[in-house]
CSV table of C-alpha atoms in Angstrom, one decimal:
chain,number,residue,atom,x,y,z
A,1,UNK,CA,72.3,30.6,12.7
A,2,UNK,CA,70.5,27.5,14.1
A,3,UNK,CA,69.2,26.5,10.7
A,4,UNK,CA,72.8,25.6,9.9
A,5,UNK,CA,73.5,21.8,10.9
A,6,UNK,CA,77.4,22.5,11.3
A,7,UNK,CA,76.7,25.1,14.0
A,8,UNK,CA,74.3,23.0,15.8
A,9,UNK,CA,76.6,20.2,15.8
A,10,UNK,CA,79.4,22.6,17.3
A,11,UNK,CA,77.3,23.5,20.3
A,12,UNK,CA,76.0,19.8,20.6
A,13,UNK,CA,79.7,19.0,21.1
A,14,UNK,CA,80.6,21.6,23.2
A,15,UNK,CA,77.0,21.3,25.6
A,16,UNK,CA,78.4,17.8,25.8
A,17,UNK,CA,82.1,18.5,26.6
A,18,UNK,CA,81.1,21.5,29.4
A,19,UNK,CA,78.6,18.3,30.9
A,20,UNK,CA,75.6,20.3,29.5
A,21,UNK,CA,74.1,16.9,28.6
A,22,UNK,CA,70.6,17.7,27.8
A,23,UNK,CA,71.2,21.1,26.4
A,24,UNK,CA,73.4,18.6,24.0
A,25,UNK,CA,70.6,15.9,23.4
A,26,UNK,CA,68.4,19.1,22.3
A,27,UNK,CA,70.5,19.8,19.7
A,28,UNK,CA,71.4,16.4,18.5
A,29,UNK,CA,67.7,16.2,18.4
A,30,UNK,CA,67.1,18.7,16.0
A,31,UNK,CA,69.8,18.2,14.0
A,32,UNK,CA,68.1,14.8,14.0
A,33,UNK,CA,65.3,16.1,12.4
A,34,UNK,CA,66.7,18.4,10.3
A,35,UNK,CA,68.8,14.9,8.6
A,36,UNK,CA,67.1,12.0,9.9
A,37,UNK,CA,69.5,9.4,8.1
A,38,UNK,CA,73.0,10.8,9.0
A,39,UNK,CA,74.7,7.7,11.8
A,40,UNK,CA,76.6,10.1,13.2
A,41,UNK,CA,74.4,11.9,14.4
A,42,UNK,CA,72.2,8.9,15.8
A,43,UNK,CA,75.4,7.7,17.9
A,44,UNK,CA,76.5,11.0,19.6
A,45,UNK,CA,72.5,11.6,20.6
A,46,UNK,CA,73.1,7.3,22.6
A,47,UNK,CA,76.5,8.6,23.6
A,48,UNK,CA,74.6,11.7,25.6
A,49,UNK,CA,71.8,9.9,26.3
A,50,UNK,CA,73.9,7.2,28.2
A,51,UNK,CA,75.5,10.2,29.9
A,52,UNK,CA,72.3,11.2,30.7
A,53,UNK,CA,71.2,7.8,31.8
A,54,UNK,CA,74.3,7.0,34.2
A,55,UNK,CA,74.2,10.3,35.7
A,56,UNK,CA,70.4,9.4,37.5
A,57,UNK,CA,70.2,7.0,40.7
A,58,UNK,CA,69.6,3.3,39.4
A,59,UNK,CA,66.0,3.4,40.2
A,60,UNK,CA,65.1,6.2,38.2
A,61,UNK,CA,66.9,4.9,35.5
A,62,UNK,CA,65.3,4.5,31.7
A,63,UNK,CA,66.9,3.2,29.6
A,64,UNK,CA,64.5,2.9,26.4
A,65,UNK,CA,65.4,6.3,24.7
A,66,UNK,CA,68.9,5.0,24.7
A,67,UNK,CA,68.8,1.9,23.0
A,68,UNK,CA,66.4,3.6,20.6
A,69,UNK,CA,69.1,5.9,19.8
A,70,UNK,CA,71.6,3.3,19.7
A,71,UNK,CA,69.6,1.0,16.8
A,72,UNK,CA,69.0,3.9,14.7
A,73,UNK,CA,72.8,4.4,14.5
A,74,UNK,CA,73.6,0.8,14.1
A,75,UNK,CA,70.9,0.4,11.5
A,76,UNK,CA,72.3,3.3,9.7
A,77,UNK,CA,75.9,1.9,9.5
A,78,UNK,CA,77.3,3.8,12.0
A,79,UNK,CA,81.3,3.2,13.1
A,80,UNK,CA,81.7,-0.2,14.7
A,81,UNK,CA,83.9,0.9,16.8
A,82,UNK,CA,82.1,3.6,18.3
A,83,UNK,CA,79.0,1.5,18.5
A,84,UNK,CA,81.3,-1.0,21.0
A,85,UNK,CA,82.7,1.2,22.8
A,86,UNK,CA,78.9,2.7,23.9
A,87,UNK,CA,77.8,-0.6,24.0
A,88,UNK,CA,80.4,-1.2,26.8
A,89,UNK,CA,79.5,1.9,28.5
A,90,UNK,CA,76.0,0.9,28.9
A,91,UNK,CA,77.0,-2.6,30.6
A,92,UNK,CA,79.2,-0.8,32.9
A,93,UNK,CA,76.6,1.6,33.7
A,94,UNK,CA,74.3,-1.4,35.1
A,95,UNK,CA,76.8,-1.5,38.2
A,96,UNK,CA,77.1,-5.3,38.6
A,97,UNK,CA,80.2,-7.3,39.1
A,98,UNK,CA,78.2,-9.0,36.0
A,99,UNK,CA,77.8,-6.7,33.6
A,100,UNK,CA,81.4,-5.3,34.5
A,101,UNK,CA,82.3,-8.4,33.0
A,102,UNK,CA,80.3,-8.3,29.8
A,103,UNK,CA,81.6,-5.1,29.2
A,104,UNK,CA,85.1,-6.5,29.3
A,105,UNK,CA,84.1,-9.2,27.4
A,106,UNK,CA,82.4,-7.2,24.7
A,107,UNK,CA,85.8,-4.9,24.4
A,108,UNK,CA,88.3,-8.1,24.1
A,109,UNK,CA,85.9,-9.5,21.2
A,110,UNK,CA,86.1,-6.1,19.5
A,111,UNK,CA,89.7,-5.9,20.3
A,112,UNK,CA,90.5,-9.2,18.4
A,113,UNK,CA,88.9,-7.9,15.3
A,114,UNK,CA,90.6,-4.4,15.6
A,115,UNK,CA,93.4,-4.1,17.6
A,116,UNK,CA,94.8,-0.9,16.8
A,117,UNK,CA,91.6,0.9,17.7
A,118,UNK,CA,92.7,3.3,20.7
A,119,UNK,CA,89.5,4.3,21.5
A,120,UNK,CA,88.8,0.1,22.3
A,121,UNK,CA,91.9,0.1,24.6
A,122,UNK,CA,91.1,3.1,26.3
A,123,UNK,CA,87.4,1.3,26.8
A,124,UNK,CA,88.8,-1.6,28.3
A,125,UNK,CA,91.1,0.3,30.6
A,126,UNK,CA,88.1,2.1,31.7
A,127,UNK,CA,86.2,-1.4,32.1
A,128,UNK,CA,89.1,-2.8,34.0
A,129,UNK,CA,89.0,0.1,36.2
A,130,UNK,CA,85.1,-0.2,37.0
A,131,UNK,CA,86.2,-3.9,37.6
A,132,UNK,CA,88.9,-3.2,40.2
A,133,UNK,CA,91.4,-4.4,38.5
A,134,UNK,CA,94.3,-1.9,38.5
A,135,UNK,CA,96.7,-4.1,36.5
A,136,UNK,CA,94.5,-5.1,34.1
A,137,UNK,CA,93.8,-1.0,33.1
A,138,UNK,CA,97.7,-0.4,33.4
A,139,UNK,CA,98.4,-2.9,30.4
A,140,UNK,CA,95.1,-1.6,28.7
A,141,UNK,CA,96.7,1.6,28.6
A,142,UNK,CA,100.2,0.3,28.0
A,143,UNK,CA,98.3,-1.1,24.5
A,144,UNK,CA,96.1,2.3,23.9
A,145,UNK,CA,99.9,4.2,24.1
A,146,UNK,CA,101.2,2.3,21.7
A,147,UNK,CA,98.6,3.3,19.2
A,148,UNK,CA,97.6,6.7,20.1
A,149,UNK,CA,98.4,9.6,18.4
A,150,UNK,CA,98.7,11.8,21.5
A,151,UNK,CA,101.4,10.0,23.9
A,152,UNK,CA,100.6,13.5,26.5
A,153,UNK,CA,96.9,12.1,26.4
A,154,UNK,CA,98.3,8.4,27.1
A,155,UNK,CA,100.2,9.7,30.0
A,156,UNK,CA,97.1,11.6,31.2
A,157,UNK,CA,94.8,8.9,31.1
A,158,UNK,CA,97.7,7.0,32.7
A,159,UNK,CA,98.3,9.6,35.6
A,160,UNK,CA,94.8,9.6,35.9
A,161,UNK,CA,94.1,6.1,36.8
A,162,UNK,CA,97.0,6.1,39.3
A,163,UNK,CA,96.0,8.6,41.0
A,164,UNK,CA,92.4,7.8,41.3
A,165,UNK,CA,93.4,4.2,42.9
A,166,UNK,CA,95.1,6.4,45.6
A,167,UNK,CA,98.8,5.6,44.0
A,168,UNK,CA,99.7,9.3,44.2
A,169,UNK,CA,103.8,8.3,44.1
A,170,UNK,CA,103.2,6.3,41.5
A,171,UNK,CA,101.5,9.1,39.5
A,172,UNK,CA,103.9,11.8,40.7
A,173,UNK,CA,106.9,9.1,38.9
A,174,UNK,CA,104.9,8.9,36.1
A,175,UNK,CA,105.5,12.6,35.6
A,176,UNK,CA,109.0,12.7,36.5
A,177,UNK,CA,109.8,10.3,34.1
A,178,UNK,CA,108.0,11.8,31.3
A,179,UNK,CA,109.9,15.1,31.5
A,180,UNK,CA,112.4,13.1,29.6
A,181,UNK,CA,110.7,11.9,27.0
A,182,UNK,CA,108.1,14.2,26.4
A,183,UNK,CA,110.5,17.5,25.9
A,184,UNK,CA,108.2,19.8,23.5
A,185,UNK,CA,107.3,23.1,25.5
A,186,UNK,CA,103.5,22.6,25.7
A,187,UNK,CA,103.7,18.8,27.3
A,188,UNK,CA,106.4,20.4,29.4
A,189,UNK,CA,104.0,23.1,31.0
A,190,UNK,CA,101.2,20.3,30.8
A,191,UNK,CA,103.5,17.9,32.9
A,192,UNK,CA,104.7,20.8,35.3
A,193,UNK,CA,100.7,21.6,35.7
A,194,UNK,CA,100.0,17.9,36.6
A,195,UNK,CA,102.8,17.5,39.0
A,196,UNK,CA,101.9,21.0,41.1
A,197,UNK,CA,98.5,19.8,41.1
A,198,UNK,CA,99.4,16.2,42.7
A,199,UNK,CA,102.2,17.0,44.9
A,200,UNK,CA,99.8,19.6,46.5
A,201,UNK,CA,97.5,16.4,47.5
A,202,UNK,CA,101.0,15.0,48.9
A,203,UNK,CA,103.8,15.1,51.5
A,204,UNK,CA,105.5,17.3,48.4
A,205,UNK,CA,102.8,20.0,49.4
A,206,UNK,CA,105.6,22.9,50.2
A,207,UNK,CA,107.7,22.4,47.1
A,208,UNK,CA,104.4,22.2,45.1
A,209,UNK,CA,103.1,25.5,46.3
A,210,UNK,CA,106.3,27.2,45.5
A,211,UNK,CA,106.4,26.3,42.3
A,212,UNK,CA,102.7,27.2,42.1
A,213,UNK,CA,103.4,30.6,43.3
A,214,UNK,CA,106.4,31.3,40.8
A,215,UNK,CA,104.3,30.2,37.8
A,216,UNK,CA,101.4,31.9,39.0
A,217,UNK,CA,103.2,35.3,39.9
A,218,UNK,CA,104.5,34.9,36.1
A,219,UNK,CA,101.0,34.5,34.4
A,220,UNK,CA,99.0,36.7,37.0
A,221,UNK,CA,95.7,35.8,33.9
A,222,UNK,CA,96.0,32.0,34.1
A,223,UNK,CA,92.4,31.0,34.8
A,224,UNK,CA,94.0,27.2,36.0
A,225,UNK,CA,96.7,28.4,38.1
A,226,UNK,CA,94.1,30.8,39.7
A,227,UNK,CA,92.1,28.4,40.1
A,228,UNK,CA,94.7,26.0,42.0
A,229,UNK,CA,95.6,28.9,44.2
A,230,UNK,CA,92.1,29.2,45.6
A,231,UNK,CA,91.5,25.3,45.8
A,232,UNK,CA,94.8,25.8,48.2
A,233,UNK,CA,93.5,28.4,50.2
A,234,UNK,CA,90.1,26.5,51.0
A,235,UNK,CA,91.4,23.3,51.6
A,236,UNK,CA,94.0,25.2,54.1
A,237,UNK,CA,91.0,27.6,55.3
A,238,UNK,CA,93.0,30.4,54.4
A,239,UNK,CA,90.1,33.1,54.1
A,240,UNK,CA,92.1,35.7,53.3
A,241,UNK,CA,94.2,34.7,50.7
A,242,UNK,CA,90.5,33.3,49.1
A,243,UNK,CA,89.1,36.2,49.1
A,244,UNK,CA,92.4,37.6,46.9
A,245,UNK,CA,91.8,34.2,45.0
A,246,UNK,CA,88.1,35.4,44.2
A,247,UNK,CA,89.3,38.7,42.8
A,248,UNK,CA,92.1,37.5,40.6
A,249,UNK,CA,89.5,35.2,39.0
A,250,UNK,CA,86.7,38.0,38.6
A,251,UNK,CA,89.4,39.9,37.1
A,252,UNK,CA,90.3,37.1,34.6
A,253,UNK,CA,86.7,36.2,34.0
A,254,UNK,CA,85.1,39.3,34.7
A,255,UNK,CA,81.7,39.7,35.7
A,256,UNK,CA,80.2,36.9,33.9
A,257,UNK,CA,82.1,35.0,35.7
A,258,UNK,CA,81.3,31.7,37.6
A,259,UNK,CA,84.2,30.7,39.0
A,260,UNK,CA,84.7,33.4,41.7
A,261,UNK,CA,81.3,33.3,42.4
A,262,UNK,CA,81.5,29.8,43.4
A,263,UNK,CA,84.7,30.4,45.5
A,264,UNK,CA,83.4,33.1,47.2
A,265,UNK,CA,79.6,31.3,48.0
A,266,UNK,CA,81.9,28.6,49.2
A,267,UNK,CA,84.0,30.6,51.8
A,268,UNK,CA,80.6,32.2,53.4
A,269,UNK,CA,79.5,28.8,53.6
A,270,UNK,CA,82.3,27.9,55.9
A,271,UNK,CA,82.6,32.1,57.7
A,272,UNK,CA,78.9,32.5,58.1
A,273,UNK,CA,77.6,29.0,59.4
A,274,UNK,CA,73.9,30.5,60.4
A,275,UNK,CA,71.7,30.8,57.9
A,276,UNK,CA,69.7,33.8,60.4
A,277,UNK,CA,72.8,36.0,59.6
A,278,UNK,CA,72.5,38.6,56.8
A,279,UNK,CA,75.5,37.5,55.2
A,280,UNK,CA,74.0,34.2,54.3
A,281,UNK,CA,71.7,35.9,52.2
A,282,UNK,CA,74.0,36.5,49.5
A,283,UNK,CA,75.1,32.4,49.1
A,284,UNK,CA,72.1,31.3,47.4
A,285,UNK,CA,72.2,34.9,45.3
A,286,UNK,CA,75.5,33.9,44.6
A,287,UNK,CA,74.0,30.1,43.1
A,288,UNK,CA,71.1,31.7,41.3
A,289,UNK,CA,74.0,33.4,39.1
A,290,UNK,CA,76.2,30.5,38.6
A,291,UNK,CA,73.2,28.2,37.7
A,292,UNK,CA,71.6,31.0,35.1
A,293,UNK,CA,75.2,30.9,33.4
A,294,UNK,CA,75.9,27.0,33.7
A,295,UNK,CA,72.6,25.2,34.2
A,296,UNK,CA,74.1,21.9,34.5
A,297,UNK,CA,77.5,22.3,36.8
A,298,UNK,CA,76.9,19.7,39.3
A,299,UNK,CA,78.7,21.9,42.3
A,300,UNK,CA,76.0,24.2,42.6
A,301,UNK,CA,73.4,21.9,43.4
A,302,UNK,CA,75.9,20.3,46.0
A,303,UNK,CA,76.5,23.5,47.6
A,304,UNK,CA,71.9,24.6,46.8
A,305,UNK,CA,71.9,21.7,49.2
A,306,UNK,CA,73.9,22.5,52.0
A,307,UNK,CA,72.2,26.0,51.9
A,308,UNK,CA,69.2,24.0,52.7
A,309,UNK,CA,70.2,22.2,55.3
A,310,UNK,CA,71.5,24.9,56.8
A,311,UNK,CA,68.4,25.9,56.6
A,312,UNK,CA,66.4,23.0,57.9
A,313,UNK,CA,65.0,22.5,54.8
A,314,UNK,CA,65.2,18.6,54.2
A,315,UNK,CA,62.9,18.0,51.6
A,316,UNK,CA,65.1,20.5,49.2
A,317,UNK,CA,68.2,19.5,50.4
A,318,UNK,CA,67.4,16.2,49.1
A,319,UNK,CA,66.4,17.2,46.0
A,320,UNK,CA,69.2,19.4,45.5
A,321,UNK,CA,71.3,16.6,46.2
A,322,UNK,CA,69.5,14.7,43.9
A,323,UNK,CA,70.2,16.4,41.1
A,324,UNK,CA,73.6,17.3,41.9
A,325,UNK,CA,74.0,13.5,41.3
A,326,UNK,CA,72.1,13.2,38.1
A,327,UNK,CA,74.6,15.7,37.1
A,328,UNK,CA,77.6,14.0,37.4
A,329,UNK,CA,78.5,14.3,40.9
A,330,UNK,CA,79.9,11.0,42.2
A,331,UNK,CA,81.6,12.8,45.3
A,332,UNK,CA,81.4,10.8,48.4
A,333,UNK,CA,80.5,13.7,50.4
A,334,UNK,CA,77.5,14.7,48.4
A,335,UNK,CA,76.5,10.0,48.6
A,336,UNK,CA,77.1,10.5,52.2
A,337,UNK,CA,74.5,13.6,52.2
A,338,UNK,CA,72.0,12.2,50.2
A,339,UNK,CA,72.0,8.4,52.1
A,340,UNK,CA,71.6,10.4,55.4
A,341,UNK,CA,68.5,12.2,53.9
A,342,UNK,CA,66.6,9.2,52.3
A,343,UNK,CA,67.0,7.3,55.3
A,344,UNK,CA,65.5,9.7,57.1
A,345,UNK,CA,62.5,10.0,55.0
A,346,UNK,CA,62.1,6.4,55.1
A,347,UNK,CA,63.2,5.4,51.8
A,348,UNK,CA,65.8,3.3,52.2
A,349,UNK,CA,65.5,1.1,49.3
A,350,UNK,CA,67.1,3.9,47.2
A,351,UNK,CA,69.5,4.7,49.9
A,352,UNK,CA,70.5,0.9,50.0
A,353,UNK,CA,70.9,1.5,46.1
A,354,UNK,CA,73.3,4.6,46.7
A,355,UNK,CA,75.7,3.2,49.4
């Protein structure tokens, strides 16, 4: 029923939460058209297109449609808060220590006017972050707590950021802690989840994979747990137990499936290293699927690009890395990739830009 605004608007948001970012400005788009003067509307289209925006290398960068986007929802009264909060975004996304601090100055101005808006401190945490400034996000988040509705999504975000500035320990207390506090069933299972997954990137790897065994072998159809099983088994090389990783998922998903798809493409990448071998035929196969089903999953560009250099195909393996950056992949492995190959080919302006 696309002639039905409320339906578009559902996939809009959900194109926008999978990271299907311009299958989502499509639709906000035509729902555009369909209600021209709705502000709603205009701000979720600058939301994407910042996405959209941040996701492409700096010099390929245009930033017009945005800001279009953005007036139309300001001029049509849209929520001030909101309007900041992209506002911010778009500073940060410049990628100077400059407009790092613009941002952070535009939050603490909004903040002074309204502050009991969560989404303002959660903002400025993610400002402060950008900024380096790890205390600075802590307290920011220590103020968004304290007027969220959600204290699990607090300790998320909170878990989150420690762990992303390397503070694993920190994180993994975090956690601990929480268990006390936060005693309903489903933050319970949330917490457990969270601490499996970060004591597996720890010196707690043993008693993390025990518990992830006995939770797993007592919901054999948890798509998360499968999937934490077979990120286990690749990061320990563990072929075998992969290959019973990819079945358990096609079992869950069944055969529209793309996440044993992308296991398995990943463990011939690693068995069958020359691309002259039969086997290797059935990697990119394997991508075509995945990339028919989810267009814009940033992996599969990654791994189109390390089929092509397997290949000796520079040109596409650049391109593939390319996009798999415009995507959303901010991986260091996939920078490291992409810098090699501009250099290369002489343009080193943009791999200046990247490193």
């Amino acid at each position: 029923q696309p002639s039905i605004p409320r339906w578009r608007e559902k996939a809009a948001e959900a194109c926008e939460l999978s990271g299907r970012i311009d299958a989502a400005i499509d639709h906000y788009q035509q729902l555009i058209e369909a209600e021209p003067e709705r502000a709603e509307v205009w701000l979720a289209l600058a939301r994407a297109r910042l996405e959209a925006e941040r996701r492409r290398s700096p010099s390929r960068r245009n930033w017009q449609r945005f800001r279009e986007a953005l007036s139309e929802a300001s001029q049509r009264g849209a929520d001030p808060t909101s309007l900041l909060a992209i506002q911010a975004g778009y500073q940060q996304a410049q990628g100077t220590p400059e407009a790092n601090e613009q941002a952070v100055e535009l939050l603490q101005q909004g903040l002074a006017q309204q502050p009991e808006s969560p989404r303002l401190w959660q903002a400025l945490a993610a400002a402060e972050e950008e900024r380096g400034d790890l205390d600075a996000a802590l307290k920011a988040l220590q103020k968004y707590e304290q007027h969220a509705s959600s204290q699990l999504t607090a300790l998320r975000l909170r878990v989150g950021l420690l762990a992303r500035a390397g503070k694993l320990d920190a994180a993994i207390q975090e956690l601990q802690q929480s268990k006390g506090t936060l005693d309903d069933p489903p933050s319970q299972e949330a917490i457990e989840r969270l601490l499996i997954e970060l004591q597996l990137r720890t010196d707690q790897r043993n008693q993390a994979s025990e518990r992830l065994n006995r939770l797993a072998a007592e919901r054999p159809d948890d798509l998360q747990l499968a999937q934490l099983l077979a990120d286990r088994a690749l990061e320990d090389q563990d072929w075998s137990a992969l290959e019973e990783m990819e079945t358990r998922l096609r079992q869950i998903e069944e055969e529209d499936g793309t996440l044993w798809r992308l296991y398995r493409a990943r463990r011939l990448l690693q068995q069958v290293p020359d691309a002259k071998d039969p086997r290797f035929a059935e990697i990119p196969k394997l991508l075509t699927q995945i990339a028919a089903l989810r267009p814009d999953w940033s992996v599969v560009s990654a791994l189109g690009g390390e089929v092509a250099l397997r290949r000796g195909d520079d040109r596409e393996a650049l391109r593939a890395f390319q996009e798999a950056m415009r995507l959303g992949d901010r991986s260091v492995d996939t920078a490291s990739r992409l810098i090699g190959l501009l250099t290369e080919a002489g343009r080193l302006i943009e791999a200046e830009q990247l490193a």
